[in-house]
Amino acid sequence: MNQIVIVGAGQAAGWAVHTLRNQGYDGEIHVISNENHVFYERPPLSKQVLSKEAPVESLNLFTSDQINDFSVIWHKPDHAVKIDKTAKNVYLESGKKLAYDKLLIATGSRARIPVNAWRSMVNVFTLRDIQDCESLAQKFQHAKRIAVVGGGWIGLEIAATARKQGKAVEIFEYGSRLCARSVSPEVSEYLKNLHENAGTKVHLNATELHLIETSTQNIEVFNATLSFAEFDCVVVGAGAEIANELAIEAELHVKDGIVVNEFGQSSDPDVYAAGDVAIHPTLGYCIQSWANAQNQAISAAKSMLGELTSYEDIPWLWSDQYQCNIQILGVYQPDQTAQVVIRGTDPNQQSFFYLNEKNQLINMIAVNEGKFVKLAKRWLANAKELDPQQLKDPDFNLMKLK
C-alpha cells in the first residue's frame, strides 16, 4: 500500500495523519482541505478565540515542524466532488484525480441554517471555522445587542462569550428547554438559570421565528407575531448538518452519517470514516465532539494499516460557559434512567448522576467537578453498582469508590 487519501483537514484528519506516520507508514498521504488553515481544533472558537483571550494559533493540533515531518501532499483549498469506488479514485473540484489504496472520509459537519433567506443577510453569522470566528469577533467589537438562535451547546457558548464582553444578549430556542437532546430537564433548568443570572434573556418555544434585515443591515427578530426586537447581529447556532454528500453519491451505507464498524470501516472495505461524519459504531448516531473525532480517527488509521483497533469509546464532551466548566459523560437515556442523584449545593460546583435500576451509572454531568469524571469513566466501563446516598453526600469521599 503506497497511497492514502484523506478528505478533510480538521481534528479527525490531523490525528489520522499523526497516527499513520507514528505507526511507520511511509507511503504517500494526500489531504484534501477546503480551508488553507489545517489540523486545528474547533471547541475554543466559540470561547477563548472568539473573546480574543487566545490567538488563532492556539488552535493548532501540531507545530509547523511536526506538520512538515508528516510529509503530506496538500490539495488546498479544494473540494472532493466524487469517489469512484471501482477505480479507487477521488475527483476534485480543481480537476485533479487522486488514486487511493485506502480512503478516509473526515468531512465533519457544517452549521445548519433553518431558513435559506438568512444566508444572504450581512449580519447573520454562523460559527464553524476560523474564518467564521474572525468575522464574528470583528462584529463583536462594535455590536451592542446580539441575538443567538439556538439553545444548544454552541449557541450557549457564544451567548456566554458575548455576555462576558458586556453585550446585551437574547437566546431564542425552538424547543421547550435548552440542550434537550443531550441533557435532562434538571440540567436544562440549571443552564437556563446560569444564563439568566448572568443577565441573558432566554426565550423558549420560539417556534415562529422570523428575521428581517433593516435598511441599516441590523436584524429585526420576530418571535411569533406579537414581539420583536432589533439586534446588531444574529448568530445562528441551530445544530449541524453532517457533510455526508460524498458518501451518498458513492453509494456507501449512509443513515444520518456514514455507517462504519468498530474499526471505522464503511460498507466499502477500502473506505473509512471518522469524526462528526461517521456514526458511532455502538450508539448508532453521529457524535460531535473533540474526543470522538480524535479517538475514532486514531482507531481508523491503525485499522487501515492492518492493525485492527476497535473504537467503542464512551462519549465525553465539555462546554465552558461563564465561570463553569461543564463535562458530559455518557449519553442521556431517559428510558433507562431510574433515578437522578444531584451532588452539591453550590451552583458553581455540582454533579448530576443518572443511574439505572441496578444503580449503575449511565450518564453524568459535572459542573466544575472534573475530578469525578475520570472516576466515573471507570464506573461506566466496569458497570459498577453505586450507592445513591454516597453519591449525594458531599462529605463522602467519592475517590474511595475507585
Short mmCIF file of C-alpha atoms in Angstrom, two decimals:
data_model
loop_
_atom_site.label_atom_id
_atom_site.label_comp_id
_atom_site.label_asym_id
_atom_site.label_seq_id
_atom_site.Cartn_x
_atom_site.Cartn_y
_atom_site.Cartn_z
CA MET A 1 0.00 0.00 0.00
CA ASN A 2 1.59 3.28 -1.06
CA GLN A 3 -1.16 5.91 -1.23
CA ILE A 4 -3.76 7.03 1.31
CA VAL A 5 -6.18 9.86 0.60
CA ILE A 6 -7.91 11.81 3.39
CA VAL A 7 -10.86 14.08 2.63
CA GLY A 8 -10.96 16.82 5.28
CA ALA A 9 -8.28 18.53 7.34
CA GLY A 10 -9.77 19.02 10.79
CA GLN A 11 -9.32 17.24 14.09
CA ALA A 12 -10.03 13.73 12.78
CA ALA A 13 -7.84 14.14 9.70
CA GLY A 14 -4.97 15.56 11.74
CA TRP A 15 -4.94 12.68 14.19
CA ALA A 16 -5.26 10.17 11.39
CA VAL A 17 -2.13 11.56 9.70
CA HIS A 18 -0.27 11.69 13.03
CA THR A 19 -1.18 8.06 13.72
CA LEU A 20 -0.26 6.81 10.24
CA ARG A 21 3.22 8.27 10.49
CA ASN A 22 3.67 7.16 14.10
CA GLN A 23 2.79 3.63 13.04
CA GLY A 24 5.56 3.71 10.47
CA TYR A 25 3.56 4.23 7.29
CA ASP A 26 5.93 5.78 4.75
CA GLY A 27 3.68 5.90 1.68
CA GLU A 28 2.06 8.99 0.24
CA ILE A 29 -0.67 10.76 2.23
CA HIS A 30 -2.85 13.16 0.24
CA VAL A 31 -5.06 15.52 2.24
CA ILE A 32 -7.88 17.49 0.63
CA SER A 33 -8.88 20.63 2.54
CA ASN A 34 -11.42 23.33 1.71
CA GLU A 35 -9.53 25.67 4.08
CA ASN A 36 -5.96 26.92 3.98
CA HIS A 37 -5.74 26.55 7.75
CA VAL A 38 -5.43 22.85 8.58
CA PHE A 39 -5.28 20.43 11.52
CA TYR A 40 -6.86 22.61 14.19
CA GLU A 41 -9.38 22.03 16.95
CA ARG A 42 -12.70 23.84 16.97
CA PRO A 43 -14.04 23.98 20.56
CA PRO A 44 -12.12 27.17 21.53
CA LEU A 45 -13.58 29.04 18.53
CA SER A 46 -16.78 29.87 20.43
CA LYS A 47 -14.94 30.70 23.64
CA GLN A 48 -11.29 31.76 24.02
CA VAL A 49 -10.65 32.65 20.38
CA LEU A 50 -13.93 34.50 19.86
CA SER A 51 -13.26 36.52 23.00
CA LYS A 52 -9.63 37.07 21.86
CA GLU A 53 -8.32 35.57 25.08
CA ALA A 54 -6.33 33.17 22.88
CA PRO A 55 -4.84 33.62 19.39
CA VAL A 56 -5.87 31.58 16.37
CA GLU A 57 -2.51 29.82 16.54
CA SER A 58 -3.51 28.21 19.83
CA LEU A 59 -5.97 26.03 17.89
CA ASN A 60 -3.21 24.17 16.06
CA LEU A 61 -3.00 20.47 16.85
CA PHE A 62 0.65 20.27 15.82
CA THR A 63 3.62 22.58 15.32
CA SER A 64 4.76 23.64 11.86
CA ASP A 65 7.78 21.35 12.20
CA GLN A 66 5.56 18.39 13.04
CA ILE A 67 3.32 19.05 10.05
CA ASN A 68 6.36 19.31 7.79
CA ASP A 69 7.60 15.99 9.14
CA PHE A 70 4.29 14.37 8.19
CA SER A 71 5.26 14.93 4.52
CA VAL A 72 1.65 15.41 3.48
CA ILE A 73 0.77 16.17 -0.13
CA TRP A 74 -1.75 19.00 0.20
CA HIS A 75 -4.69 19.84 -2.01
CA LYS A 76 -6.00 23.14 -0.62
CA PRO A 77 -8.21 24.93 -0.90
CA ASP A 78 -10.01 22.30 -2.90
CA HIS A 79 -13.08 20.06 -2.67
CA ALA A 80 -13.59 16.38 -3.28
CA VAL A 81 -16.62 16.04 -5.56
CA LYS A 82 -16.77 12.33 -6.37
CA ILE A 83 -15.49 8.95 -5.25
CA ASP A 84 -15.15 6.15 -7.78
CA LYS A 85 -15.02 3.02 -5.61
CA THR A 86 -14.40 0.65 -8.52
CA ALA A 87 -11.40 2.52 -9.91
CA LYS A 88 -10.45 3.74 -6.40
CA ASN A 89 -10.15 7.37 -7.41
CA VAL A 90 -11.21 10.65 -5.79
CA TYR A 91 -12.09 13.51 -8.13
CA LEU A 92 -11.50 17.11 -7.03
CA GLU A 93 -13.22 20.34 -7.97
CA SER A 94 -9.91 21.57 -9.38
CA GLY A 95 -9.96 18.76 -11.92
CA LYS A 96 -7.38 16.57 -10.20
CA LYS A 97 -7.85 12.83 -9.87
CA LEU A 98 -6.27 11.05 -6.88
CA ALA A 99 -5.85 7.29 -6.75
CA TYR A 100 -6.02 5.62 -3.34
CA ASP A 101 -5.34 2.29 -1.71
CA LYS A 102 -7.26 3.39 1.38
CA LEU A 103 -9.53 6.40 1.71
CA LEU A 104 -10.59 8.21 4.90
CA ILE A 105 -13.61 10.50 4.83
CA ALA A 106 -13.32 13.10 7.59
CA THR A 107 -15.54 15.85 6.20
CA GLY A 108 -17.17 16.64 9.53
CA SER A 109 -20.29 18.77 9.67
CA ARG A 110 -21.41 22.30 8.91
CA ALA A 111 -23.71 24.81 10.55
CA ARG A 112 -27.40 24.31 9.90
CA ILE A 113 -29.30 27.41 8.82
CA PRO A 114 -33.05 26.76 9.17
CA VAL A 115 -34.16 29.43 6.68
CA ASN A 116 -32.34 29.82 3.39
CA ALA A 117 -33.05 33.56 3.17
CA TRP A 118 -30.97 34.14 6.29
CA ARG A 119 -27.80 33.21 4.39
CA SER A 120 -27.82 36.44 2.42
CA MET A 121 -28.18 38.72 5.45
CA VAL A 122 -24.92 40.54 6.16
CA ASN A 123 -25.21 40.43 9.94
CA VAL A 124 -26.41 36.85 10.34
CA PHE A 125 -23.47 34.65 11.33
CA THR A 126 -22.64 31.03 11.99
CA LEU A 127 -19.55 29.69 13.77
CA ARG A 128 -17.87 26.53 12.46
CA ASP A 129 -14.39 27.52 11.30
CA ILE A 130 -11.64 30.10 11.76
CA GLN A 131 -12.99 32.42 9.08
CA ASP A 132 -16.42 32.43 10.77
CA CYS A 133 -14.78 33.19 14.12
CA GLU A 134 -12.69 36.05 12.79
CA SER A 135 -15.72 37.64 11.10
CA LEU A 136 -17.85 37.32 14.24
CA ALA A 137 -15.10 38.61 16.54
CA GLN A 138 -14.76 41.67 14.33
CA LYS A 139 -18.51 42.27 14.55
CA PHE A 140 -18.44 41.83 18.32
CA GLN A 141 -16.03 44.77 18.63
CA HIS A 142 -18.85 47.22 17.92
CA ALA A 143 -22.08 45.26 18.37
CA LYS A 144 -24.10 46.02 21.48
CA ARG A 145 -27.17 43.82 21.04
CA ILE A 146 -26.78 40.21 19.96
CA ALA A 147 -29.36 37.50 19.33
CA VAL A 148 -28.46 33.83 19.38
CA VAL A 149 -30.78 31.44 17.54
CA GLY A 150 -30.46 28.00 19.13
CA GLY A 151 -30.11 26.90 22.73
CA GLY A 152 -27.70 24.02 22.20
CA TRP A 153 -24.07 23.91 23.31
CA ILE A 154 -22.62 26.12 20.57
CA GLY A 155 -25.37 28.71 20.99
CA LEU A 156 -24.94 28.83 24.77
CA GLU A 157 -21.16 29.17 24.49
CA ILE A 158 -21.45 32.06 22.05
CA ALA A 159 -24.07 33.71 24.27
CA ALA A 160 -21.80 33.39 27.31
CA THR A 161 -18.82 34.83 25.42
CA ALA A 162 -20.87 37.80 24.21
CA ARG A 163 -22.38 38.44 27.64
CA LYS A 164 -18.94 38.38 29.29
CA GLN A 165 -17.99 41.15 26.87
CA GLY A 166 -20.86 43.25 28.16
CA LYS A 167 -23.22 42.73 25.23
CA ALA A 168 -26.99 42.58 25.63
CA VAL A 169 -27.79 39.01 24.66
CA GLU A 170 -31.01 37.15 23.95
CA ILE A 171 -31.29 33.44 23.18
CA PHE A 172 -34.14 32.08 21.05
CA GLU A 173 -34.63 28.32 21.38
CA TYR A 174 -37.16 26.44 19.26
CA GLY A 175 -37.72 23.72 21.89
CA SER A 176 -39.20 23.81 25.36
CA ARG A 177 -35.80 23.59 27.10
CA LEU A 178 -32.10 24.11 26.48
CA CYS A 179 -29.85 21.31 25.17
CA ALA A 180 -32.85 18.98 25.27
CA ARG A 181 -31.26 16.30 23.07
CA SER A 182 -28.27 15.74 25.33
CA VAL A 183 -29.27 16.55 28.92
CA SER A 184 -32.13 16.01 31.36
CA PRO A 185 -34.71 18.63 32.36
CA GLU A 186 -32.77 19.26 35.60
CA VAL A 187 -29.66 20.26 33.68
CA SER A 188 -31.65 22.26 31.13
CA GLU A 189 -33.08 24.28 34.01
CA TYR A 190 -29.60 24.67 35.51
CA LEU A 191 -28.31 26.06 32.19
CA LYS A 192 -31.26 28.44 31.87
CA ASN A 193 -30.65 29.80 35.37
CA LEU A 194 -26.93 30.12 34.65
CA HIS A 195 -27.57 32.36 31.65
CA GLU A 196 -30.43 34.33 33.14
CA ASN A 197 -28.42 35.03 36.29
CA ALA A 198 -25.71 36.44 34.02
CA GLY A 199 -28.24 38.83 32.51
CA THR A 200 -29.12 36.98 29.29
CA LYS A 201 -32.76 36.73 28.20
CA VAL A 202 -33.82 33.20 27.28
CA HIS A 203 -36.85 32.67 25.04
CA LEU A 204 -38.05 29.07 24.87
CA ASN A 205 -40.66 27.66 22.46
CA ALA A 206 -39.56 30.17 19.80
CA THR A 207 -41.25 28.13 17.07
CA GLU A 208 -42.26 31.04 14.83
CA LEU A 209 -39.04 32.97 14.42
CA HIS A 210 -38.57 35.47 11.59
CA LEU A 211 -35.53 37.59 10.76
CA ILE A 212 -35.89 40.79 8.76
CA GLU A 213 -32.95 42.89 7.60
CA THR A 214 -33.38 46.63 8.14
CA SER A 215 -32.12 49.42 5.89
CA THR A 216 -29.07 49.74 8.16
CA GLN A 217 -28.43 45.97 7.94
CA ASN A 218 -29.43 45.41 11.54
CA ILE A 219 -31.66 42.40 12.12
CA GLU A 220 -35.20 42.52 13.48
CA VAL A 221 -36.10 39.27 15.20
CA PHE A 222 -39.80 38.48 15.35
CA ASN A 223 -40.75 35.81 17.87
CA ALA A 224 -44.21 34.61 16.80
CA THR A 225 -46.37 37.56 15.76
CA LEU A 226 -46.54 39.63 18.92
CA SER A 227 -42.98 40.55 19.90
CA PHE A 228 -39.87 41.71 18.09
CA ALA A 229 -36.54 43.33 18.88
CA GLU A 230 -33.72 44.77 16.79
CA PHE A 231 -30.17 43.46 17.06
CA ASP A 232 -26.80 44.44 15.65
CA CYS A 233 -26.24 40.83 14.66
CA VAL A 234 -27.72 37.36 14.94
CA VAL A 235 -25.67 34.21 15.46
CA VAL A 236 -27.33 31.00 14.31
CA GLY A 237 -26.37 28.02 16.45
CA ALA A 238 -29.20 25.74 15.36
CA GLY A 239 -27.32 22.48 15.19
CA ALA A 240 -25.25 20.89 12.45
CA GLU A 241 -25.67 19.16 9.12
CA ILE A 242 -23.49 16.10 8.59
CA ALA A 243 -21.29 16.54 5.49
CA ASN A 244 -22.15 13.14 4.01
CA GLU A 245 -22.75 14.05 0.33
CA LEU A 246 -19.62 12.29 -0.95
CA ALA A 247 -20.64 9.06 0.76
CA ILE A 248 -24.21 9.25 -0.53
CA GLU A 249 -23.03 9.86 -4.11
CA ALA A 250 -20.60 6.94 -3.77
CA GLU A 251 -23.48 4.73 -2.59
CA LEU A 252 -21.87 3.88 0.72
CA HIS A 253 -24.20 2.81 3.54
CA VAL A 254 -25.37 6.14 4.97
CA LYS A 255 -28.03 6.94 7.52
CA ASP A 256 -27.57 10.39 9.08
CA GLY A 257 -23.82 9.90 8.83
CA ILE A 258 -21.66 7.21 7.31
CA VAL A 259 -22.25 3.78 8.82
CA VAL A 260 -18.94 2.27 9.98
CA ASN A 261 -17.93 -0.76 12.01
CA GLU A 262 -15.81 -0.64 15.17
CA PHE A 263 -12.69 -0.21 13.02
CA GLY A 264 -14.01 2.85 11.17
CA GLN A 265 -14.62 0.83 8.01
CA SER A 266 -17.57 1.74 5.81
CA SER A 267 -19.60 -0.60 3.60
CA ASP A 268 -16.65 -0.47 1.19
CA PRO A 269 -13.65 -2.24 2.78
CA ASP A 270 -11.15 0.33 1.48
CA VAL A 271 -13.14 3.41 2.54
CA TYR A 272 -13.11 4.54 6.18
CA ALA A 273 -14.74 7.44 8.02
CA ALA A 274 -14.10 9.20 11.33
CA GLY A 275 -15.29 12.19 13.32
CA ASP A 276 -18.60 14.04 13.00
CA VAL A 277 -19.41 12.41 9.66
CA ALA A 278 -19.17 8.83 10.98
CA ILE A 279 -21.83 7.10 13.03
CA HIS A 280 -20.64 5.83 16.40
CA PRO A 281 -20.41 2.04 15.96
CA THR A 282 -22.22 1.14 19.18
CA LEU A 283 -24.56 4.10 19.72
CA GLY A 284 -25.84 4.26 16.15
CA TYR A 285 -25.66 8.01 15.57
CA CYS A 286 -23.08 10.72 14.98
CA ILE A 287 -21.18 12.12 17.95
CA GLN A 288 -19.96 15.68 17.51
CA SER A 289 -17.15 16.07 19.99
CA TRP A 290 -13.43 16.72 20.13
CA ALA A 291 -12.65 13.41 21.83
CA ASN A 292 -14.71 11.40 19.35
CA ALA A 293 -13.01 12.99 16.33
CA GLN A 294 -9.57 12.31 17.75
CA ASN A 295 -10.03 8.78 19.05
CA GLN A 296 -12.15 7.40 16.24
CA ALA A 297 -9.57 8.71 13.75
CA ILE A 298 -6.71 7.06 15.63
CA SER A 299 -8.57 3.75 15.61
CA ALA A 300 -9.42 4.04 11.90
CA ALA A 301 -5.84 4.95 10.94
CA LYS A 302 -4.39 1.93 12.72
CA SER A 303 -7.02 -0.31 11.19
CA MET A 304 -6.24 1.00 7.70
CA LEU A 305 -2.69 -0.28 8.20
CA GLY A 306 -3.91 -3.74 9.22
CA GLU A 307 -3.69 -3.28 13.00
CA LEU A 308 -7.40 -3.73 13.67
CA THR A 309 -8.20 -1.34 16.54
CA SER A 310 -11.70 -1.24 17.92
CA TYR A 311 -13.31 2.10 18.75
CA GLU A 312 -16.12 1.91 21.30
CA ASP A 313 -15.35 4.95 23.46
CA ILE A 314 -17.96 6.28 25.87
CA PRO A 315 -18.98 9.76 24.61
CA TRP A 316 -17.37 12.60 26.54
CA LEU A 317 -17.60 16.30 25.80
CA TRP A 318 -17.38 19.55 27.66
CA SER A 319 -18.50 23.16 27.48
CA ASP A 320 -17.13 26.32 29.11
CA GLN A 321 -19.79 28.90 29.97
CA TYR A 322 -19.06 31.86 32.23
CA GLN A 323 -17.30 30.52 35.32
CA CYS A 324 -18.41 26.93 34.69
CA ASN A 325 -16.65 24.01 33.06
CA ILE A 326 -19.44 21.55 32.23
CA GLN A 327 -18.46 17.99 31.36
CA ILE A 328 -20.85 15.40 29.95
CA LEU A 329 -20.03 11.71 30.18
CA GLY A 330 -22.16 9.03 28.59
CA VAL A 331 -25.49 9.53 26.85
CA TYR A 332 -28.75 10.90 28.24
CA GLN A 333 -31.14 7.92 28.25
CA PRO A 334 -34.42 8.85 29.94
CA ASP A 335 -35.92 5.42 29.28
CA GLN A 336 -33.04 3.75 31.11
CA THR A 337 -32.79 6.22 33.99
CA ALA A 338 -34.29 5.00 37.26
CA GLN A 339 -33.11 7.93 39.37
CA VAL A 340 -31.14 11.16 39.25
CA VAL A 341 -28.74 11.96 42.09
CA ILE A 342 -27.57 15.56 42.45
CA ARG A 343 -24.41 16.20 44.48
CA GLY A 344 -23.51 19.67 45.70
CA THR A 345 -25.45 22.73 46.74
CA ASP A 346 -23.17 25.36 45.18
CA PRO A 347 -24.48 26.16 41.67
CA ASN A 348 -20.88 26.56 40.52
CA GLN A 349 -19.93 23.08 41.70
CA GLN A 350 -22.48 20.33 41.12
CA SER A 351 -22.66 16.83 39.69
CA PHE A 352 -25.69 15.05 38.23
CA PHE A 353 -25.55 11.24 38.27
CA TYR A 354 -28.04 9.16 36.22
CA LEU A 355 -28.47 5.60 37.46
CA ASN A 356 -30.32 2.63 36.02
CA GLU A 357 -32.41 0.15 38.02
CA LYS A 358 -29.24 -1.63 39.18
CA ASN A 359 -27.76 1.66 40.42
CA GLN A 360 -25.19 1.58 37.64
CA LEU A 361 -24.10 4.89 36.16
CA ILE A 362 -25.25 5.53 32.59
CA ASN A 363 -24.73 9.29 32.28
CA MET A 364 -23.12 12.10 34.25
CA ILE A 365 -22.96 15.89 34.10
CA ALA A 366 -20.23 17.56 36.18
CA VAL A 367 -20.02 21.32 36.76
CA ASN A 368 -16.51 22.29 37.89
CA GLU A 369 -16.07 18.74 39.17
CA GLY A 370 -13.74 17.34 36.52
CA LYS A 371 -12.00 15.10 39.03
CA PHE A 372 -15.15 12.98 39.27
CA VAL A 373 -15.32 12.42 35.51
CA LYS A 374 -12.19 10.28 35.33
CA LEU A 375 -13.57 8.22 38.19
CA ALA A 376 -16.97 7.91 36.53
CA LYS A 377 -15.36 6.60 33.32
CA ARG A 378 -14.17 3.60 35.37
CA TRP A 379 -17.60 3.10 36.87
CA LEU A 380 -19.17 3.07 33.40
CA ALA A 381 -16.55 0.74 31.96
CA ASN A 382 -16.96 -1.74 34.82
CA ALA A 383 -20.75 -1.39 35.29
CA LYS A 384 -20.11 -0.65 38.95
CA GLU A 385 -23.13 -0.66 41.27
CA LEU A 386 -23.22 2.57 43.27
CA ASP A 387 -24.85 3.72 46.48
CA PRO A 388 -27.04 6.77 45.72
CA GLN A 389 -26.66 8.05 49.28
CA GLN A 390 -22.88 8.04 48.99
CA LEU A 391 -23.08 9.89 45.69
CA LYS A 392 -25.34 12.52 47.19
CA ASP A 393 -23.44 13.02 50.46
CA PRO A 394 -20.98 15.94 50.00
CA ASP A 395 -18.98 14.70 52.98
CA PHE A 396 -18.39 11.27 51.45
CA ASN A 397 -15.12 10.98 49.53
CA LEU A 398 -16.07 9.55 46.14
CA MET A 399 -12.44 8.71 45.46
CA LYS A 400 -12.91 5.76 47.82
CA LEU A 401 -15.08 4.18 45.10
CA LYS A 402 -12.25 3.63 42.60
#
